[in-house]
PDB file of C-alpha atoms in Angstrom:
ATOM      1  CA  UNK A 158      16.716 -47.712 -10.195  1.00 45.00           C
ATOM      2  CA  UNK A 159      13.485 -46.140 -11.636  1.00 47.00           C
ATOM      3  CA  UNK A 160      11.170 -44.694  -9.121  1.00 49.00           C
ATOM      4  CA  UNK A 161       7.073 -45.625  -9.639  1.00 48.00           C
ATOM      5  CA  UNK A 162       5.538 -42.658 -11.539  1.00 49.00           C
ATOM      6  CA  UNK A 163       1.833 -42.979 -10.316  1.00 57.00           C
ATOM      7  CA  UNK A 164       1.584 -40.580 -13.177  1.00 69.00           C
ATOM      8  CA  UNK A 165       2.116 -42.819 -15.734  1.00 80.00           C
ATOM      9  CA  UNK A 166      -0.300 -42.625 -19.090  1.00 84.00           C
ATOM     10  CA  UNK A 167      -1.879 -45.504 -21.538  1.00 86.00           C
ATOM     11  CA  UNK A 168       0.309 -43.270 -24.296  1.00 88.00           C
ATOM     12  CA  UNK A 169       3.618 -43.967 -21.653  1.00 90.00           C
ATOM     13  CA  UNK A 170       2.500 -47.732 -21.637  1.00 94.00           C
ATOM     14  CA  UNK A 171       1.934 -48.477 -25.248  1.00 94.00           C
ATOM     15  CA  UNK A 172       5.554 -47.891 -25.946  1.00 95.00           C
ATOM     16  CA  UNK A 173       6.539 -49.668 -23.112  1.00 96.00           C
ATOM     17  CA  UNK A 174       4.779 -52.457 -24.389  1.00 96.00           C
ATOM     18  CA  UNK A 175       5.941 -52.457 -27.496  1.00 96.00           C
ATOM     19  CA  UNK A 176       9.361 -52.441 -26.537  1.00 96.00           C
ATOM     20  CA  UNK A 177       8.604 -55.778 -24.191  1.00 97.00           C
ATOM     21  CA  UNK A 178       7.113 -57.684 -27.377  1.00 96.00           C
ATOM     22  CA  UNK A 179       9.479 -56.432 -29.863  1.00 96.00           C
ATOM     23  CA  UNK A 180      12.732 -57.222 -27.558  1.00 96.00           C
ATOM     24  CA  UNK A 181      11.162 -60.327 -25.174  1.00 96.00           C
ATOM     25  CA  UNK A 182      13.650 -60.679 -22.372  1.00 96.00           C
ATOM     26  CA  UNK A 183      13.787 -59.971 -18.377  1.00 97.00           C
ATOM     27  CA  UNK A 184      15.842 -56.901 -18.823  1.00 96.00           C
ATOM     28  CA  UNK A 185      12.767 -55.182 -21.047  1.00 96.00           C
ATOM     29  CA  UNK A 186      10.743 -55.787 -18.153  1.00 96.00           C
ATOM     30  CA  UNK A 187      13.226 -54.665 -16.019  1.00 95.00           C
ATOM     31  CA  UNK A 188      13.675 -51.352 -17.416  1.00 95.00           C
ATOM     32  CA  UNK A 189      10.013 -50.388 -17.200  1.00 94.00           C
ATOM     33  CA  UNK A 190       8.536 -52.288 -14.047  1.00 92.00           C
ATOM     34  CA  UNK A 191       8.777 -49.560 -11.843  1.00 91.00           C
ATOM     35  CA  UNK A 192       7.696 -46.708 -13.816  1.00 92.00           C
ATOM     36  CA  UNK A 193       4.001 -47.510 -13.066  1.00 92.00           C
ATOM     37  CA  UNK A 194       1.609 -49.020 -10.399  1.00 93.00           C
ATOM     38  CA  UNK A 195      -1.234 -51.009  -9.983  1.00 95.00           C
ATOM     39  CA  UNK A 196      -3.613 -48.696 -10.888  1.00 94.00           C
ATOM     40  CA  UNK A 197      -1.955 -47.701 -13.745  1.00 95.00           C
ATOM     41  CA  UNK A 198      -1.751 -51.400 -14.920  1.00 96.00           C
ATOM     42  CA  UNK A 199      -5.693 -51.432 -14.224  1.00 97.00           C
ATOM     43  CA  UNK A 200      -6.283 -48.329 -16.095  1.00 95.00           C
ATOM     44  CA  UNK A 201      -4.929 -50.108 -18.901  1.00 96.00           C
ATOM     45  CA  UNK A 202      -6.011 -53.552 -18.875  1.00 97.00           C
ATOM     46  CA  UNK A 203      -9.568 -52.052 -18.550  1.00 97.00           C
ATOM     47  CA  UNK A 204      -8.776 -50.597 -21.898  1.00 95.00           C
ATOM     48  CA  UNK A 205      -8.154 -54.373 -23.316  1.00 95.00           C
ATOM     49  CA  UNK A 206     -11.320 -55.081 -21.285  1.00 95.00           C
ATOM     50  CA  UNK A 207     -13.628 -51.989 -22.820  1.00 96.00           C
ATOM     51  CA  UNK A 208     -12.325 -53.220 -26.475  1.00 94.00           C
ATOM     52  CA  UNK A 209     -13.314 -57.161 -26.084  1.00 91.00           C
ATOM     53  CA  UNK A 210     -16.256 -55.714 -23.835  1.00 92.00           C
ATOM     54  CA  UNK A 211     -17.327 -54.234 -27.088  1.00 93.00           C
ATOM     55  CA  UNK A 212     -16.590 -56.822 -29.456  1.00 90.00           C
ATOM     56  CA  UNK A 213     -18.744 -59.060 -27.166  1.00 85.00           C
ATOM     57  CA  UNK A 214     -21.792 -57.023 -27.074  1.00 87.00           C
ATOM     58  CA  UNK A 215     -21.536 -56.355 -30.741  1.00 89.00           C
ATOM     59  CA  UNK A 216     -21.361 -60.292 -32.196  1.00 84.00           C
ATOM     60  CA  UNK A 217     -23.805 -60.993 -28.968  1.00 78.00           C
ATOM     61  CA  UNK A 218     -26.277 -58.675 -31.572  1.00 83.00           C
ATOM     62  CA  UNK A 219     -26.047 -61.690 -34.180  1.00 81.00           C
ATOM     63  CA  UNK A 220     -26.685 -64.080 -31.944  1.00 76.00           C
ATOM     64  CA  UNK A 221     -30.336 -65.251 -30.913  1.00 75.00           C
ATOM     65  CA  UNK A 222     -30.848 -65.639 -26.750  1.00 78.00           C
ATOM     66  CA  UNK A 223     -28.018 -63.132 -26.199  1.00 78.00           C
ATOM     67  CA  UNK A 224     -28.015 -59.956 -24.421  1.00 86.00           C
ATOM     68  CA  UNK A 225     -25.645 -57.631 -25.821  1.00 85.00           C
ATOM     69  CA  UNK A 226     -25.376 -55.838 -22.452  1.00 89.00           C
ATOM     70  CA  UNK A 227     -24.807 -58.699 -20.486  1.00 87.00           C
ATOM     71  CA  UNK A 228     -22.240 -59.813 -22.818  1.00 85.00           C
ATOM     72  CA  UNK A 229     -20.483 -56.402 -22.545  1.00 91.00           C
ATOM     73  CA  UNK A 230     -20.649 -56.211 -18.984  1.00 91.00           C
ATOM     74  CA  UNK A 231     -19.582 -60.154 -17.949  1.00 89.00           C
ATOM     75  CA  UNK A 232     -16.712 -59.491 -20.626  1.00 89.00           C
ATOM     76  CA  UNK A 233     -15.420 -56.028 -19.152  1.00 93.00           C
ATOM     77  CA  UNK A 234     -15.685 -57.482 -15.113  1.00 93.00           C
ATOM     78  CA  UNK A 235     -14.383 -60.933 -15.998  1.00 92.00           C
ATOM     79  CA  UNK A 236     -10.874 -59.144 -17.291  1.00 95.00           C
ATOM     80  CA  UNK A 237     -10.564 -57.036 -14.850  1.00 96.00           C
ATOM     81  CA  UNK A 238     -11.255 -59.583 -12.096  1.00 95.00           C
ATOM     82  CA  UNK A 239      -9.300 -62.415 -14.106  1.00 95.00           C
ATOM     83  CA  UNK A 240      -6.354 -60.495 -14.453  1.00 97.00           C
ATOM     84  CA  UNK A 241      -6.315 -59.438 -10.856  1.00 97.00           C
ATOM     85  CA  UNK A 242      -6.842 -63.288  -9.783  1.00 97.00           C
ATOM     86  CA  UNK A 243      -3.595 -64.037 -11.865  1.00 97.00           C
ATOM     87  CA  UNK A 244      -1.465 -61.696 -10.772  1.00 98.00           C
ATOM     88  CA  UNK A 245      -2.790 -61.939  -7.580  1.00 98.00           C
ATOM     89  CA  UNK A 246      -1.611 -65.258  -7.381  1.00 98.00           C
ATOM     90  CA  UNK A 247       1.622 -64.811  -8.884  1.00 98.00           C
ATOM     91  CA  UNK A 248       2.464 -62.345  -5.962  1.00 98.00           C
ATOM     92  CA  UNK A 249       2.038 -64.486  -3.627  1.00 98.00           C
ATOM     93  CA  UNK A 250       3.288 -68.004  -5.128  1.00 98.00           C
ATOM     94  CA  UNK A 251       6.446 -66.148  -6.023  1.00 97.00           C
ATOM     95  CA  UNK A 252       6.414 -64.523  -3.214  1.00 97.00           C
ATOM     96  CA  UNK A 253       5.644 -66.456  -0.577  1.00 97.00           C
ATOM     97  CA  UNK A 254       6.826 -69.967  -1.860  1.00 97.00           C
ATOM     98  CA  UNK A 255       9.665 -69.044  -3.416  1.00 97.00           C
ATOM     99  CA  UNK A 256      10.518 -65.807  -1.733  1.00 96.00           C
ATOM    100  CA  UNK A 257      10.537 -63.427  -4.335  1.00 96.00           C
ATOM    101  CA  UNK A 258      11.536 -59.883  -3.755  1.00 95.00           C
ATOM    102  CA  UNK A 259       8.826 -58.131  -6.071  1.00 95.00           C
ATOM    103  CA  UNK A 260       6.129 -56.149  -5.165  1.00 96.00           C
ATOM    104  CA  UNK A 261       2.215 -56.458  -6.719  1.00 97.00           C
ATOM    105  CA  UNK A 262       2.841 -53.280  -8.166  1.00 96.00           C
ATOM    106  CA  UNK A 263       5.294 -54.812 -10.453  1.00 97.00           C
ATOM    107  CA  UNK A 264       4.049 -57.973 -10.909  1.00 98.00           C
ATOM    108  CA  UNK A 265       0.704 -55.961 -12.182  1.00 97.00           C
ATOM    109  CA  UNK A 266       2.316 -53.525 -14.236  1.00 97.00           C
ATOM    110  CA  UNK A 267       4.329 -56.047 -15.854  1.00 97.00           C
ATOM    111  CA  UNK A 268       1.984 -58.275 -16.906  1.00 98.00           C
ATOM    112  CA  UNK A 269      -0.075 -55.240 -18.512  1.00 97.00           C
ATOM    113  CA  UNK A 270       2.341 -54.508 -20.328  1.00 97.00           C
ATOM    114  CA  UNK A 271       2.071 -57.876 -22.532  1.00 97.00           C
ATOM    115  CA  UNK A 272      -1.672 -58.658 -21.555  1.00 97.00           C
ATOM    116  CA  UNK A 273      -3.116 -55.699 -22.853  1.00 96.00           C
ATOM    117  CA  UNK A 274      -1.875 -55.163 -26.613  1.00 96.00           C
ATOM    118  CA  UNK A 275      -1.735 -59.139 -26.911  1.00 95.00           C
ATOM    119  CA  UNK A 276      -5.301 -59.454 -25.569  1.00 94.00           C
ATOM    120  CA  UNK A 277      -6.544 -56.647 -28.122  1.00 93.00           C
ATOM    121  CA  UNK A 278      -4.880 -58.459 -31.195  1.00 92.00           C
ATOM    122  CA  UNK A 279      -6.622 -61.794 -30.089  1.00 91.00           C
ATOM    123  CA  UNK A 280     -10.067 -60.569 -29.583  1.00 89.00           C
ATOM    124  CA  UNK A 281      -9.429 -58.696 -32.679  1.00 89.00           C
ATOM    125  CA  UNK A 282      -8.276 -62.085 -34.291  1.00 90.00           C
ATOM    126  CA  UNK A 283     -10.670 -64.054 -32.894  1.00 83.00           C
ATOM    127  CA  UNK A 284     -13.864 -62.824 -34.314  1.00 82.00           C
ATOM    128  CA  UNK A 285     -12.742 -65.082 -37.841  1.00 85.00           C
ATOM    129  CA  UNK A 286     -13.839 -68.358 -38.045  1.00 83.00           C
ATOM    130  CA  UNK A 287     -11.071 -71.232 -37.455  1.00 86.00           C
ATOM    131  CA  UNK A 288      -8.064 -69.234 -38.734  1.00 85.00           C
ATOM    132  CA  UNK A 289      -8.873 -66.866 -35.926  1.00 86.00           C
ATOM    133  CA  UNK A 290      -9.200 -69.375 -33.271  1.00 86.00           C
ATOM    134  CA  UNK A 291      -6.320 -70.483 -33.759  1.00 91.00           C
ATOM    135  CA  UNK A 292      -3.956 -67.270 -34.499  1.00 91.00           C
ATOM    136  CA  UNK A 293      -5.588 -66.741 -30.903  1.00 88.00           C
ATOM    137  CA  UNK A 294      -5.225 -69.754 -29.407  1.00 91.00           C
ATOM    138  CA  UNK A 295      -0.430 -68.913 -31.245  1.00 93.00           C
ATOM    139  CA  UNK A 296      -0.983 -66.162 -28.643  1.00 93.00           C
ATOM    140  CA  UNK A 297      -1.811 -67.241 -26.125  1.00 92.00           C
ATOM    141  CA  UNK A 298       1.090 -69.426 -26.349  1.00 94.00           C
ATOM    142  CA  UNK A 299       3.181 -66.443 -26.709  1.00 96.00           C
ATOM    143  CA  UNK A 300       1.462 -64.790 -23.500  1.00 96.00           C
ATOM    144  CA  UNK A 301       3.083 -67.972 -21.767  1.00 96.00           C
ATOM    145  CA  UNK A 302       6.512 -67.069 -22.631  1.00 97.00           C
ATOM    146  CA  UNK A 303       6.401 -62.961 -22.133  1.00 98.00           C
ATOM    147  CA  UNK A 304       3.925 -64.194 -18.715  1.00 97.00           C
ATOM    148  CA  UNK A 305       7.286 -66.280 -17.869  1.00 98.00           C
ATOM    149  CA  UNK A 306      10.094 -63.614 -18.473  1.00 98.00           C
ATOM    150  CA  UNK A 307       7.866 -61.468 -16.126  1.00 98.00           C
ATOM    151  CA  UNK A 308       7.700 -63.037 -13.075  1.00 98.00           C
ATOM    152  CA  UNK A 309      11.557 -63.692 -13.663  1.00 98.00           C
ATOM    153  CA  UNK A 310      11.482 -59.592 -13.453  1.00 97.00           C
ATOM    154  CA  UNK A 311       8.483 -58.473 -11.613  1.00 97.00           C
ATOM    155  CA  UNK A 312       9.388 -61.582  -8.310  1.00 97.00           C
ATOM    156  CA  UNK A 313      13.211 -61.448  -9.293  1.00 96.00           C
ATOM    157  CA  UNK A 314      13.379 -65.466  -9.500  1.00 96.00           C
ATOM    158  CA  UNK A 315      15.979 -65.495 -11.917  1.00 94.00           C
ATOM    159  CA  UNK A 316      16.254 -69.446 -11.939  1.00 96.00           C
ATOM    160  CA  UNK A 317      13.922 -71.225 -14.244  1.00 96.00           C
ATOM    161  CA  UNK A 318      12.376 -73.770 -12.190  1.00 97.00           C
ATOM    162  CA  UNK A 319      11.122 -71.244  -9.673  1.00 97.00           C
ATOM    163  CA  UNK A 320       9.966 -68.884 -11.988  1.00 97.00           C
ATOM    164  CA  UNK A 321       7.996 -71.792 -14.105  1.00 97.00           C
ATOM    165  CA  UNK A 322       6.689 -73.198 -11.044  1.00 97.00           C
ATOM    166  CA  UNK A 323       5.176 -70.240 -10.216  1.00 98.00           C
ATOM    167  CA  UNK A 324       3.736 -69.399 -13.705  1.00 97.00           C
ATOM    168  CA  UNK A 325       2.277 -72.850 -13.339  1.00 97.00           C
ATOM    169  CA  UNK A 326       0.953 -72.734  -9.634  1.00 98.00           C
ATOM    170  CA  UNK A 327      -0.987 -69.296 -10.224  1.00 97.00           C
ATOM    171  CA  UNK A 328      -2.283 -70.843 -13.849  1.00 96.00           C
ATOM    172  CA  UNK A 329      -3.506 -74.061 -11.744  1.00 97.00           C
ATOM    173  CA  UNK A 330      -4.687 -71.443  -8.926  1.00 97.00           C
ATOM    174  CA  UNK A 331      -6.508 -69.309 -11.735  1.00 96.00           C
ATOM    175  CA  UNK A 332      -8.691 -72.331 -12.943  1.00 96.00           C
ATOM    176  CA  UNK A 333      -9.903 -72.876  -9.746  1.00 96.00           C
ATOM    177  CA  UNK A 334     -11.064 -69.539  -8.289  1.00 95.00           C
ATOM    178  CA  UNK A 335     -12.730 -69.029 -11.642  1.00 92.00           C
ATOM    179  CA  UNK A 336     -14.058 -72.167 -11.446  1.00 93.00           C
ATOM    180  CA  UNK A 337     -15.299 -71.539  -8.158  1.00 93.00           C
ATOM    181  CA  UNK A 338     -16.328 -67.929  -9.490  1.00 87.00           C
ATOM    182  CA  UNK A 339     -18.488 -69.315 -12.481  1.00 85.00           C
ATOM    183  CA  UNK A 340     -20.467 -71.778  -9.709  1.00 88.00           C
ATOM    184  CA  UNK A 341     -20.891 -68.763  -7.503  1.00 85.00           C
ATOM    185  CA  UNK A 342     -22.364 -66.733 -10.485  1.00 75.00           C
TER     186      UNK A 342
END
């Protein structure tokens, strides 16, 4: 087994994550969940964050009645905070209700490893009108399956229904702390 490296890079991830999308399955995930930790998977979902952060604040410009700064900064927090609500509950669904053996650490890295380059493409995408919408709306579709075959690695529920269940229960969960979250704010 592969020890965490707390020294793991973005240029360490980036091939890591292409070799998740290019080869889907739970033993891609498996061979790179370890090598990195929660704060590496932050480091580099705030890149994914600092890239639609931008977009935001620059089509915010071309807009009447919006701040480009606030756009920039609700767009960079709401990733980072969104991403940490979803894995968060995946951790402890899996964990807790089905009695997974994975740790956040993997869970979080895991999930980086698809969320980031398939978040870039889509806020990349998503700035055309209607094809762009829905390329974005293909992947995020696609984020459902790699999202699926990582909590079958990262909570090592190898069964389907336990590993769906879950994907469902912290999807359900998600909705309503940010639904809570955007009454609060």
């Amino acid at each position: 087994m592969t020890q965490p490296n707390p020294q793991a890079t973005i240029q360490d991830m980036f091939p890591q994550s292409v070799a998740v999308l290019s080869q889907p399955s739970v033993a891609a995930f498996e061979r790179f969940e370890r090598r990195g930790g929660v704060s590496e998977a932050y480091i580099y979902v705030a890149l994914a964050a600092l890239v639609g952060a931008l977009i935001s604040a620059f089509f915010g410009i071309f807009h009447s009645g919006v701040n480009p700064l606030t756009q920039f900064f609700s767009r960079l927090i709401f990733t980072l905070v969104a991403f940490g609500v979803f894995t968060g509950l995946v951790y402890v669904v899996g964990k807790y209700l089905f009695r997974g053996t994975g740790t956040y650490a993997e869970v979080a890295y895991t999930f980086a490893l698809f969320f980031v380059p398939i978040s870039i493409v889509s806020t990349l995408i998503g700035v055309i009108p209607i094809l762009g919408w829905f390329i974005s709306w293909l992947l995020s579709l696609v984020t459902i399956y790699f999202g699926y075959l990582a909590v079958q690695s990262s909570m090592n529920l190898r069964e389907q229904v336990p590993a769906i269940v879950t994907l469902v229960l912290s999807g359900i969960g998600y909705l309503v702390v940010l639904g809570i979250l955007a009454r609060l704010f």
